[in-house]
Amino acid sequence: MFLLPCLGAGGQMDDNTTKNGNVALYACFSVFGVFGGAIHNVLGGRWTMVSGGLTYALYSGSLVYYSNTKEPTFVIVASAILGIGAGMFWTAQGTIMMSYPSENQKGRAVGIFWIIFNMGAVLGSFIPFGLNFHSSAGQVSTATYYVLMALMVIGALLGLGLIPPEKVGGEIIEILKLFKNKNMLLLLPLCVTSNWFYSYQFGAVNGVLFNVRTRSFNSAFYWGAQMIGAYGVGLLLDNPKLHRRTRALYGLALVTILTLIIWGGGLGLQVQYTREDHPKDIDFINGPGWGGKFVLYLFYGFLDAVLQT
């Protein structure tokens, strides 16, 4: 589901369309991410997940339309709908992830979910990698979109197999009460920034510097690194030898240290180029300087999983 943005939206869209689409997406996501719980309790986890998942296929379809017409309206509308669907989908996913496992297995369960989740992204990255391996173009082929759309529809419909959850009332009131909770307010800056970096990493790094097959290759390892990071920190958070507060403090320290180191490396890369003056279509086989950029991009993915877990 994150594959097309990770490839720089397939290399198809101009900057203005990309920016307008992202604004529409995250504006809707920020609202429906908060009230997704109320929708979840009305529709149930099954239909919330299916409905949200299908909006990703719609977004992919809008890129096919844009590829043929260069008309941005459908992309922006589909991005807004995707923001609504993403709020619903990730609410349902979070409910499942936190309610199914027992208390002493939650960290490991999050890690296992992250492995399964990112395995789809790894395999999905190799699909455009294979389809575009012999292409030096800066955008993916139309066949890539159709394959990914089919996988998105199938994946969303599999949500129909979920066990129905119990009904919970008064959800909107309970959501509003969260804004009076000191601990939740302290977490708010972290929650707000948890997805900001995707647009930068996918668009201004992977989408700008590399050709399409290298983007796909980088993407596979980006998500693969997330699998390792999520499972590793999950084991730390479930360590029975440490008190719960100690585990939380260790996790916070780990996130802080990794953030400073990895984003420090990102700053070192960013000062080497601008939007107007940057390397283009770097290839993973013979492109100059690909190795260092690849390692940094890999650790971007690793840090994302550690932070989210």
XYZ file of C-alpha atoms in Angstrom:
309
model
C 0.000 0.000 0.000
C 2.972 2.280 0.542
C 4.693 0.998 -2.574
C 3.600 3.615 -5.133
C 4.535 6.592 -2.929
C 7.805 4.807 -2.172
C 8.502 4.715 -5.905
C 7.878 8.448 -6.127
C 4.227 7.908 -7.110
C 5.466 5.839 -9.989
C 7.452 8.751 -11.384
C 4.347 10.020 -13.159
C 3.178 13.169 -11.402
C 4.534 16.688 -11.610
C 5.474 18.467 -8.389
C 2.269 20.509 -8.077
C 0.006 17.490 -8.476
C 2.074 15.527 -5.979
C 1.943 18.336 -3.415
C -1.785 18.963 -3.856
C -2.488 15.252 -3.625
C -0.452 14.918 -0.432
C -2.229 17.900 1.142
C -5.631 16.378 0.331
C -4.548 12.953 1.573
C -3.085 13.984 4.908
C -5.748 16.605 5.642
C -8.400 13.889 5.419
C -6.165 11.336 7.146
C -5.641 13.651 10.134
C -9.406 13.984 10.645
C -10.458 10.405 10.002
C -7.479 9.079 11.934
C -9.032 10.660 15.038
C -12.623 9.652 14.357
C -11.796 6.316 12.773
C -12.666 4.610 16.047
C -16.253 5.838 15.873
C -16.554 4.573 12.293
C -15.006 1.273 13.373
C -17.645 0.811 16.066
C -20.469 1.531 13.634
C -19.270 -0.592 10.713
C -17.245 -3.169 12.642
C -13.647 -4.131 12.015
C -14.427 -6.232 8.960
C -16.116 -3.563 6.827
C -13.928 -0.767 8.152
C -10.826 -2.592 6.963
C -12.314 -3.641 3.614
C -13.682 -0.165 2.833
C -10.426 1.499 3.803
C -8.319 -0.984 1.876
C -10.230 -0.488 -1.367
C -9.384 3.234 -1.381
C -5.735 2.315 -1.980
C -6.756 0.533 -5.185
C -8.742 3.611 -6.213
C -5.650 5.774 -5.716
C -3.590 3.426 -7.864
C -6.287 3.634 -10.539
C -6.088 7.426 -10.460
C -2.397 7.180 -11.343
C -3.279 5.081 -14.390
C -5.757 7.773 -15.418
C -3.187 10.517 -14.865
C -0.583 8.584 -16.844
C -2.887 8.632 -19.871
C -4.490 12.088 -19.536
C -2.175 14.236 -17.357
C -5.377 15.519 -15.708
C -4.716 16.055 -11.957
C -8.291 16.376 -10.631
C -8.955 12.649 -10.261
C -5.612 12.121 -8.519
C -6.343 14.847 -5.961
C -9.876 13.558 -5.317
C -8.592 9.982 -5.027
C -5.901 11.196 -2.622
C -8.562 12.765 -0.394
C -10.610 9.557 -0.486
C -7.453 7.614 0.328
C -6.947 9.847 3.382
C -10.436 8.908 4.585
C -9.842 5.236 3.843
C -6.419 5.222 5.476
C -7.886 6.594 8.705
C -10.440 3.791 8.693
C -8.029 1.049 7.655
C -5.304 1.814 10.190
C -7.851 2.187 12.990
C -9.105 -1.321 12.280
C -5.556 -2.625 11.999
C -4.517 -1.013 15.286
C -7.534 -2.451 17.066
C -6.697 -5.952 15.900
C -3.007 -5.623 16.716
C -3.561 -4.421 20.280
C -6.622 -6.466 21.276
C -5.757 -9.958 20.036
C -2.408 -10.638 21.812
C -2.044 -11.005 25.593
C -0.335 -8.278 27.635
C 3.091 -9.955 27.700
C 3.076 -10.553 23.938
C 2.017 -7.164 22.587
C 5.525 -6.019 21.613
C 6.231 -9.266 19.809
C 2.812 -9.166 18.160
C 3.520 -5.674 16.820
C 6.865 -6.923 15.517
C 5.266 -9.938 13.832
C 2.602 -7.735 12.268
C 5.295 -5.372 10.998
C 7.122 -8.325 9.421
C 3.960 -9.521 7.665
C 3.028 -5.975 6.652
C 6.456 -5.203 5.257
C 6.794 -8.596 3.593
C 3.994 -7.439 1.317
C 5.918 -4.254 0.568
C 9.137 -6.203 -0.059
C 7.444 -8.599 -2.473
C 5.494 -5.709 -3.983
C 8.723 -3.804 -4.600
C 10.181 -6.715 -6.519
C 7.161 -6.732 -8.858
C 7.960 -3.331 -10.454
C 11.652 -4.181 -10.128
C 11.104 -7.209 -12.366
C 8.653 -5.498 -14.708
C 10.979 -2.522 -15.204
C 14.391 -4.186 -14.851
C 15.360 -3.581 -18.477
C 13.981 -0.045 -18.479
C 16.093 3.017 -17.766
C 13.030 5.269 -17.667
C 12.132 7.412 -14.707
C 8.608 6.049 -14.367
C 7.038 2.630 -13.960
C 5.177 0.790 -16.704
C 1.380 0.711 -16.899
C 1.464 -3.029 -16.221
C 2.880 -2.262 -12.771
C -0.238 -0.314 -11.852
C -2.593 -3.073 -12.956
C -0.708 -5.744 -11.019
C -0.667 -3.619 -7.866
C -4.342 -2.681 -8.220
C -5.288 -6.357 -8.431
C -3.232 -7.171 -5.338
C -4.772 -4.256 -3.420
C -8.321 -5.346 -4.235
C -7.609 -8.957 -3.275
C -5.893 -7.902 -0.053
C -8.753 -5.600 0.931
C -11.382 -8.278 0.299
C -9.496 -10.723 2.508
C -10.573 -8.475 5.377
C -14.026 -10.052 5.043
C -12.568 -13.055 6.857
C -12.059 -11.105 10.104
C -13.923 -12.180 13.232
C -16.585 -9.548 14.118
C -15.582 -7.382 17.127
C -17.812 -6.494 20.101
C -19.848 -3.313 19.893
C -18.662 -0.390 22.000
C -20.836 2.696 22.626
C -20.068 6.336 23.322
C -16.981 6.335 21.129
C -17.065 10.012 20.165
C -17.267 11.095 23.817
C -14.358 8.831 24.706
C -12.298 10.247 21.829
C -12.884 13.792 23.065
C -11.835 12.753 26.572
C -8.438 11.740 25.211
C -7.642 15.396 24.591
C -7.750 15.926 28.370
C -5.359 13.047 29.048
C -1.874 14.369 29.860
C -0.077 11.231 28.673
C -1.873 11.283 25.336
C -1.072 14.974 24.865
C 2.612 14.295 25.560
C 2.567 11.679 22.804
C 0.859 14.030 20.354
C 4.062 15.529 18.820
C 5.389 12.030 18.139
C 2.068 10.954 16.646
C 1.880 14.051 14.441
C 5.379 13.529 13.032
C 5.131 9.750 12.634
C 4.176 9.973 8.938
C 5.704 13.277 7.907
C 8.941 11.779 6.716
C 7.323 9.433 4.174
C 6.776 12.190 1.620
C 10.382 13.304 1.998
C 11.960 9.847 1.907
C 9.815 8.503 -0.923
C 9.713 11.682 -2.999
C 12.786 13.811 -2.281
C 15.230 10.923 -1.831
C 14.168 7.689 -3.522
C 11.874 9.311 -6.086
C 14.327 12.046 -7.126
C 17.769 10.477 -7.109
C 17.255 7.012 -8.655
C 15.831 5.413 -11.786
C 12.707 3.271 -11.481
C 14.333 -0.158 -11.126
C 16.687 1.181 -8.453
C 13.763 2.782 -6.620
C 12.080 -0.620 -6.566
C 15.280 -2.291 -5.374
C 15.786 0.325 -2.645
C 12.153 0.021 -1.623
C 12.399 -3.737 -1.106
C 15.266 -3.335 1.336
C 13.661 -0.297 2.999
C 10.712 -2.437 4.008
C 12.938 -5.419 4.750
C 14.887 -3.315 7.249
C 11.587 -2.449 8.896
C 10.920 -6.125 9.511
C 14.200 -6.470 11.384
C 13.740 -3.258 13.358
C 10.169 -4.003 14.429
C 10.852 -7.546 15.570
C 14.026 -6.566 17.426
C 12.473 -3.728 19.400
C 9.396 -5.895 20.007
C 11.581 -8.412 21.829
C 13.027 -5.585 23.938
C 9.575 -4.309 24.883
C 8.447 -7.815 25.927
C 11.595 -8.669 27.927
C 10.259 -10.258 31.162
C 13.512 -9.502 33.018
C 12.845 -5.761 32.869
C 10.089 -3.777 34.546
C 7.547 -2.217 32.213
C 8.737 1.331 32.933
C 12.364 0.301 32.343
C 11.467 -1.227 28.998
C 9.657 1.959 28.003
C 12.648 4.124 28.949
C 15.049 1.858 27.048
C 12.773 2.045 24.026
C 12.623 5.835 24.243
C 16.410 6.069 24.554
C 16.871 3.764 21.559
C 14.511 5.819 19.394
C 16.187 9.079 20.421
C 19.732 7.873 19.700
C 18.818 6.287 16.363
C 16.884 9.388 15.304
C 19.855 11.668 15.944
C 22.324 9.384 14.144
C 20.211 8.464 11.105
C 18.704 11.886 10.483
C 22.142 13.370 11.010
C 23.249 11.212 8.092
C 20.182 12.375 6.178
C 21.179 15.986 6.719
C 24.647 15.169 5.416
C 23.088 13.829 2.212
C 20.563 16.632 1.814
C 23.133 19.448 1.882
C 24.698 17.874 -1.220
C 21.751 18.635 -3.526
C 18.689 20.846 -4.027
C 15.415 20.507 -5.912
C 16.911 22.328 -8.881
C 20.354 20.717 -8.817
C 20.526 17.017 -7.976
C 21.749 13.709 -9.444
C 19.175 11.924 -11.580
C 18.459 8.297 -12.444
C 21.255 6.796 -10.311
C 21.412 3.054 -10.995
C 22.164 0.390 -8.403
C 24.546 -1.469 -10.734
C 26.838 1.265 -11.984
C 25.537 4.500 -10.459
C 28.138 6.654 -8.661
C 27.505 7.016 -4.943
C 24.562 4.619 -4.858
C 25.916 2.473 -2.000
C 26.011 5.160 0.687
C 22.594 6.521 -0.258
C 21.196 2.988 -0.237
C 22.502 2.301 3.285
C 21.002 5.558 4.552
C 17.665 4.745 2.923
C 17.752 1.278 4.480
C 18.249 2.800 7.942
C 15.403 5.235 7.283
C 13.154 2.186 7.055
C 14.743 0.569 10.123
C 14.118 3.693 12.217
C 10.520 3.971 11.036
C 9.719 0.487 12.341
C 11.505 1.065 15.654
C 9.586 4.315 16.126
C 6.188 2.861 15.199
C 6.659 -0.238 17.352
